[in-house]
Tab-separated table of C-alpha atoms in Angstrom:
chain	number	residue	atom	x	y	z
B	82	MET	CA	-22.690	-23.045	-15.177
B	83	ILE	CA	-22.324	-19.390	-16.191
B	84	ALA	CA	-23.683	-18.232	-12.828
B	85	GLN	CA	-21.195	-20.460	-10.985
B	86	GLN	CA	-18.304	-19.134	-13.053
B	87	LEU	CA	-19.481	-15.586	-12.405
B	88	VAL	CA	-19.401	-16.237	-8.665
B	89	ASN	CA	-15.975	-17.915	-8.846
B	90	GLY	CA	-14.599	-15.030	-10.908
B	91	LEU	CA	-15.778	-12.421	-8.413
B	92	MET	CA	-14.279	-14.422	-5.542
B	93	LEU	CA	-10.911	-14.645	-7.287
B	94	GLY	CA	-11.156	-10.994	-8.238
B	95	GLY	CA	-11.354	-10.092	-4.548
B	96	ILE	CA	-7.737	-11.258	-4.163
B	97	TYR	CA	-6.630	-9.238	-7.176
B	98	VAL	CA	-8.422	-6.176	-5.807
B	99	LEU	CA	-6.166	-5.961	-2.753
B	100	VAL	CA	-2.997	-6.399	-4.819
B	101	ALA	CA	-4.161	-3.854	-7.409
B	102	VAL	CA	-4.978	-1.328	-4.673
B	103	SER	CA	-1.517	-1.868	-3.186
B	104	PHE	CA	0.095	-1.090	-6.531
B	105	THR	CA	-2.202	1.931	-6.836
B	106	LEU	CA	-1.100	3.317	-3.467
B	107	PHE	CA	2.565	3.003	-4.376
B	108	PHE	CA	2.191	4.370	-7.889
B	109	GLY	CA	-0.622	6.846	-7.384
B	110	CYS	CA	1.039	8.563	-4.441
B	111	LEU	CA	4.791	8.086	-4.867
B	112	ASN	CA	5.032	7.318	-8.602
B	113	PHE	CA	6.906	4.226	-7.465
B	114	LEU	CA	6.245	0.868	-9.122
B	115	ASN	CA	7.158	-1.402	-6.217
B	116	PHE	CA	8.371	-4.753	-7.541
B	117	SER	CA	8.560	-6.215	-4.027
B	118	VAL	CA	4.753	-6.551	-3.961
B	119	PRO	CA	4.836	-10.273	-4.993
B	120	ALA	CA	7.153	-11.011	-2.051
B	121	LEU	CA	4.926	-9.160	0.426
B	122	PHE	CA	1.963	-11.170	-0.872
B	123	MET	CA	3.964	-14.384	-0.507
B	124	LEU	CA	5.098	-13.546	3.042
B	125	GLY	CA	1.487	-13.101	4.114
B	126	GLY	CA	0.419	-16.502	2.807
B	127	PHE	CA	3.571	-18.549	3.380
B	128	LEU	CA	4.277	-17.323	6.907
B	129	THR	CA	0.669	-18.051	7.828
B	130	TRP	CA	1.319	-21.650	6.769
B	131	ALA	CA	4.605	-21.680	8.702
B	132	GLY	CA	2.869	-20.447	11.839
B	133	VAL	CA	0.046	-22.985	11.576
B	134	ALA	CA	2.581	-25.765	10.853
B	135	ALA	CA	4.495	-24.744	13.981
B	136	GLY	CA	1.366	-25.212	16.069
B	137	LEU	CA	0.194	-21.623	16.387
B	138	ALA	CA	-3.504	-20.810	16.371
B	139	TRP	CA	-4.779	-19.371	13.101
B	140	PRO	CA	-5.306	-15.814	14.420
B	141	VAL	CA	-1.798	-15.759	15.926
B	142	ALA	CA	-0.241	-17.152	12.722
B	143	VAL	CA	-2.050	-14.550	10.599
B	144	LEU	CA	-1.050	-11.703	12.936
B	145	LEU	CA	2.583	-12.855	12.874
B	146	ALA	CA	2.591	-13.089	9.060
B	147	LEU	CA	1.067	-9.625	8.672
B	148	THR	CA	3.578	-8.162	11.132
B	149	VAL	CA	6.597	-9.625	9.316
B	150	ALA	CA	5.262	-8.480	5.929
B	151	ALA	CA	4.620	-4.971	7.280
B	152	LEU	CA	8.172	-4.775	8.637
B	153	ALA	CA	9.511	-6.037	5.300
B	154	SER	CA	7.575	-3.281	3.530
B	155	LEU	CA	9.122	-0.687	5.848
B	156	VAL	CA	12.593	-2.056	5.059
B	157	VAL	CA	11.852	-1.639	1.356
B	158	GLU	CA	10.727	1.938	1.979
B	159	ARG	CA	13.866	2.829	3.900
B	160	LEU	CA	16.386	1.204	1.546
B	161	THR	CA	14.746	1.825	-1.828
B	162	TRP	CA	12.354	4.764	-2.044
B	163	ARG	CA	13.747	6.969	0.743
B	164	LEU	CA	17.441	6.228	0.310
B	165	GLN	CA	17.459	6.485	-3.463
B	166	ARG	CA	14.619	8.833	-4.411
B	167	GLY	CA	17.032	11.656	-5.265
B	168	GLY	CA	18.832	9.558	-7.861
B	169	PRO	CA	17.812	8.170	-11.244
B	170	PRO	CA	14.163	7.010	-11.127
B	171	LEU	CA	14.990	3.466	-12.259
B	172	ILE	CA	17.275	2.785	-9.277
B	173	PRO	CA	14.472	2.371	-6.669
B	174	LEU	CA	12.594	0.098	-9.082
B	175	VAL	CA	15.610	-2.150	-9.537
B	176	SER	CA	16.267	-2.115	-5.793
B	177	SER	CA	12.707	-3.215	-5.047
B	178	LEU	CA	13.158	-6.053	-7.558
B	179	GLY	CA	16.249	-7.035	-5.577
B	180	PHE	CA	14.122	-7.242	-2.430
B	181	LEU	CA	11.649	-9.467	-4.266
B	182	ILE	CA	14.467	-11.889	-5.083
B	183	LEU	CA	15.887	-11.620	-1.546
B	184	PHE	CA	12.621	-12.354	0.277
B	185	GLU	CA	11.696	-15.227	-2.028
B	186	ASN	CA	15.099	-16.815	-1.615
B	187	LEU	CA	15.103	-16.427	2.154
B	188	VAL	CA	11.881	-18.422	2.258
B	189	LEU	CA	13.309	-20.855	-0.298
B	190	VAL	CA	16.439	-21.501	1.807
B	191	ARG	CA	14.426	-21.977	5.013
B	192	TRP	CA	11.532	-24.101	3.759
B	193	GLY	CA	12.450	-25.291	0.254
B	194	SER	CA	10.733	-24.783	-3.073
B	195	ASP	CA	7.870	-27.267	-2.699
B	196	ALA	CA	4.297	-26.042	-2.570
B	197	ARG	CA	2.693	-26.660	0.819
B	198	ALA	CA	-0.910	-27.517	1.595
B	199	ILE	CA	-2.477	-25.449	4.361
B	200	PRO	CA	-5.600	-26.573	6.211
B	201	SER	CA	-8.478	-24.125	6.115
B	202	PRO	CA	-9.940	-23.025	9.460
B	203	PHE	CA	-13.322	-22.971	7.715
B	204	GLY	CA	-13.133	-26.656	6.773
B	205	ASP	CA	-15.289	-27.460	3.748
B	206	ALA	CA	-17.868	-24.830	4.600
B	207	ASN	CA	-19.895	-23.883	1.529
B	208	TRP	CA	-23.108	-21.978	1.000
B	209	ARG	CA	-25.530	-23.283	-1.619
B	210	VAL	CA	-27.966	-21.029	-3.452
B	211	GLY	CA	-29.848	-23.298	-5.830
B	212	ASP	CA	-27.210	-24.899	-8.033
B	213	ILE	CA	-24.566	-22.311	-7.152
B	214	VAL	CA	-21.903	-23.256	-4.606
B	215	ILE	CA	-20.254	-20.345	-2.797
B	216	GLY	CA	-17.118	-21.107	-0.792
B	217	LEU	CA	-17.315	-19.260	2.521
B	218	PRO	CA	-13.555	-18.473	2.624
B	219	GLN	CA	-13.775	-16.911	-0.843
B	220	LEU	CA	-16.933	-14.997	0.075
B	221	PHE	CA	-15.281	-13.766	3.261
B	222	GLY	CA	-12.258	-12.647	1.232
B	223	LEU	CA	-14.373	-10.724	-1.286
B	224	ILE	CA	-16.424	-8.957	1.393
B	225	LEU	CA	-13.288	-8.122	3.371
B	226	SER	CA	-11.525	-6.781	0.270
B	227	ILE	CA	-14.367	-4.428	-0.646
B	228	GLY	CA	-14.807	-3.405	2.984
B	229	LEU	CA	-11.114	-2.545	3.293
B	230	VAL	CA	-11.222	-0.456	0.132
B	231	ILE	CA	-14.215	1.468	1.494
B	232	GLY	CA	-12.293	1.988	4.739
B	233	LEU	CA	-9.229	3.116	2.801
B	234	GLN	CA	-11.303	5.626	0.846
B	235	ALA	CA	-12.688	6.997	4.113
B	236	LEU	CA	-9.163	7.258	5.527
B	237	LEU	CA	-7.973	9.176	2.466
B	238	LYS	CA	-10.898	11.582	2.555
B	239	ARG	CA	-11.423	12.202	6.267
B	240	THR	CA	-8.137	11.855	8.168
B	241	LYS	CA	-4.994	13.941	8.463
B	242	LEU	CA	-2.916	11.041	7.138
B	243	GLY	CA	-5.261	10.698	4.173
B	244	ARG	CA	-5.023	14.381	3.361
B	245	GLY	CA	-1.243	14.105	3.542
B	246	ILE	CA	-1.240	11.119	1.194
B	247	ARG	CA	-3.479	12.910	-1.309
B	248	SER	CA	-1.313	16.024	-1.127
B	249	VAL	CA	1.826	14.039	-1.855
B	250	ALA	CA	-0.009	12.256	-4.672
B	251	GLU	CA	-0.854	15.573	-6.312
B	252	ASN	CA	2.612	17.078	-5.987
B	253	ALA	CA	5.242	16.083	-3.439
B	254	GLU	CA	7.193	19.340	-3.695
B	255	THR	CA	4.122	21.506	-3.225
B	256	ALA	CA	2.989	19.298	-0.333
B	257	THR	CA	6.368	19.804	1.346
B	258	MET	CA	6.087	23.577	0.989
B	259	LEU	CA	2.619	23.415	2.556
B	260	GLY	CA	4.017	21.640	5.606
B	261	VAL	CA	3.350	17.978	4.757
B	262	GLU	CA	6.221	15.814	6.042
B	263	VAL	CA	6.741	13.440	3.133
B	264	ASP	CA	9.262	11.360	5.082
B	265	ARG	CA	6.556	10.642	7.655
B	266	VAL	CA	3.783	9.993	5.145
B	267	ALA	CA	5.794	7.555	3.000
B	268	PRO	CA	6.489	4.914	5.726
B	269	ARG	CA	2.816	4.886	6.691
B	270	LEU	CA	1.867	4.473	3.066
B	271	PHE	CA	4.318	1.576	2.664
B	272	LEU	CA	2.968	0.035	5.861
B	273	LEU	CA	-0.631	0.333	4.661
B	274	ALA	CA	0.071	-1.005	1.160
B	275	GLY	CA	2.269	-3.800	2.572
B	276	LEU	CA	-0.554	-4.918	4.848
B	277	PHE	CA	-2.950	-4.969	1.879
B	278	CYS	CA	-0.500	-7.189	-0.042
B	279	ALA	CA	0.089	-9.531	2.883
B	280	LEU	CA	-3.612	-9.788	3.671
B	281	ALA	CA	-4.244	-10.730	0.043
B	282	GLY	CA	-1.706	-13.535	0.510
B	283	VAL	CA	-3.463	-14.697	3.668
B	284	LEU	CA	-6.856	-14.721	1.918
B	285	PHE	CA	-5.340	-16.604	-1.017
B	286	SER	CA	-3.974	-19.273	1.334
B	287	LEU	CA	-7.341	-19.506	3.097
B	288	SER	CA	-9.235	-19.827	-0.175
B	289	TYR	CA	-6.986	-22.164	-2.156
B	290	GLN	CA	-5.148	-23.942	0.702
B	291	LEU	CA	-1.806	-23.898	-1.092
B	292	VAL	CA	1.319	-21.772	-0.635
B	293	SER	CA	4.766	-21.647	-2.262
B	294	PRO	CA	7.761	-19.273	-2.296
B	295	TYR	CA	6.732	-18.046	-5.741
B	296	MET	CA	2.986	-17.798	-5.137
B	297	GLY	CA	3.029	-14.012	-5.492
B	298	ASP	CA	4.533	-13.759	-8.965
B	299	GLN	CA	1.496	-14.561	-11.114
B	300	VAL	CA	-0.956	-12.931	-8.711
B	301	ALA	CA	1.058	-9.704	-8.698
B	302	LEU	CA	1.093	-9.654	-12.497
B	303	LYS	CA	-2.697	-9.929	-12.489
B	304	GLY	CA	-2.926	-7.227	-9.807
B	305	LEU	CA	-0.664	-4.938	-11.827
B	306	SER	CA	-2.795	-5.622	-14.891
B	307	ALA	CA	-5.902	-4.769	-12.875
B	308	MET	CA	-4.380	-1.431	-11.863
B	309	VAL	CA	-3.485	-0.583	-15.458
B	310	LEU	CA	-6.863	-1.739	-16.752
B	311	GLY	CA	-8.786	0.320	-14.199
B	312	GLY	CA	-6.660	3.428	-14.640
B	313	MET	CA	-3.334	3.959	-12.903
B	314	GLY	CA	-3.721	5.833	-9.630
B	315	ASN	CA	-7.495	5.332	-9.356
B	316	ILE	CA	-8.458	3.182	-6.357
B	317	TRP	CA	-11.960	2.258	-7.527
B	318	GLY	CA	-10.559	1.686	-10.995
B	319	ALA	CA	-8.216	-0.872	-9.394
B	320	VAL	CA	-11.214	-2.525	-7.738
B	321	ILE	CA	-13.130	-2.812	-11.019
B	322	GLY	CA	-9.972	-3.948	-12.803
B	323	GLY	CA	-9.353	-6.668	-10.217
B	324	LEU	CA	-12.884	-8.018	-10.490
B	325	VAL	CA	-12.734	-7.928	-14.307
B	326	ILE	CA	-9.404	-9.795	-14.368
B	327	GLY	CA	-10.818	-12.417	-11.992
B	328	LEU	CA	-13.898	-12.921	-14.176
B	329	VAL	CA	-11.860	-13.111	-17.374
B	330	GLU	CA	-9.531	-15.691	-15.846
B	331	ILE	CA	-12.315	-17.979	-14.630
B	332	PHE	CA	-14.261	-17.789	-17.893
B	333	ALA	CA	-11.051	-18.429	-19.854
B	334	VAL	CA	-10.420	-21.595	-17.838
B	335	GLY	CA	-13.982	-22.766	-18.451
B	336	ALA	CA	-14.055	-21.941	-22.156
B	337	LEU	CA	-10.499	-22.974	-23.046
B	338	SER	CA	-8.094	-24.366	-20.449
B	339	ALA	CA	-5.763	-23.241	-17.682
B	340	ASP	CA	-2.901	-23.136	-20.199
B	341	HIS	CA	-4.637	-20.332	-22.114
B	342	VAL	CA	-5.456	-18.108	-19.132
B	343	ASN	CA	-2.470	-15.775	-19.389
B	344	VAL	CA	-2.897	-15.432	-23.137
B	345	VAL	CA	-6.522	-14.344	-22.730
B	346	VAL	CA	-5.988	-12.091	-19.690
B	347	PHE	CA	-3.006	-10.204	-21.031
B	348	GLY	CA	-4.422	-10.169	-24.539
B	349	ILE	CA	-7.530	-8.386	-23.270
B	350	LEU	CA	-5.321	-6.015	-21.276
B	351	LEU	CA	-3.318	-5.097	-24.375
B	352	LEU	CA	-6.480	-4.666	-26.423
B	353	SER	CA	-8.016	-2.387	-23.812
B	354	LEU	CA	-4.870	-0.260	-23.695
B	355	ILE	CA	-4.898	0.096	-27.475
B	356	ILE	CA	-8.500	1.297	-27.320
B	357	ARG	CA	-8.103	3.388	-24.133
B	358	PRO	CA	-4.459	3.834	-23.084
B	359	THR	CA	-5.341	5.539	-19.790
B	360	GLY	CA	-7.440	2.601	-18.600
B	361	LEU	CA	-11.144	2.440	-17.892
B	362	PHE	CA	-11.209	5.233	-15.311
B	363	GLY	CA	-8.020	7.154	-16.075
B	364	ASP	CA	-8.117	10.836	-16.897
B	365	PRO	CA	-7.263	11.228	-20.609
B	366	ALA	CA	-5.967	14.740	-19.985
B	367	LEU	CA	-3.554	13.724	-17.249
B	368	GLY	CA	-2.698	10.187	-18.215
B	369	GLN	CA	-3.684	8.982	-14.754
B	370	GLN	CA	-6.208	9.709	-12.027
B	371	LYS	CA	-4.612	10.346	-8.635
B	372	LEU	CA	-6.199	8.381	-5.791
């Protein structure tokens, strides 16, 4: 039983990893807490359902959902961070919250508020190892999540775009003086983080075969908690935080009930912040570890 819960927790944590890394990209590079992340997650999952329901093949439906979510992320960049970055710092945050409400309500008006079941292209495919049952969609999601993070780390370390992102993360003004075009780096960062969010939504829909206009709200809270727990601005801290949150949630369901999950998860988060305010892998001297 414990081994099965451990497996289930890691699989769920793979979803939280992508959301936590998305928050980390926004915050670690631009110091921007993007509240539209739940909507980008939702667009990935819900539009995949809409495409499949309309008769599109799964790969086409997923590609369409990711494209729309990426464009939505670029709209948020243009009308929140870029347009308002010279003003009070709270204005872009509130504007991104407005986009969260807008995107959710657009989906709500078009398709209604009911949760929708989505058929899995994997069917009921499971892999048994002794008494442990491993769902192939969940395993695929976990492997893909870790693989994408490894790819992201390589991009940040070895490419011109990655060097630009890290320069902006250290100090945007200094990066500008050194020739880094922040207004070109930021849209690419929003595009990358938006795709991570949307892909997390797609993997969630594949794994749990259920979508709704508000599916991103609770997941984004867990992803944000994972970022804080791991250390704000630290990508691998976000990965560890996501896996820890997933494990805590599954074990809380098994030991108590689903009604107590949020109490346990956020209680542990608060306790960890009391003990180590910078998170598990944050730099105590700086308050955060940049990318």
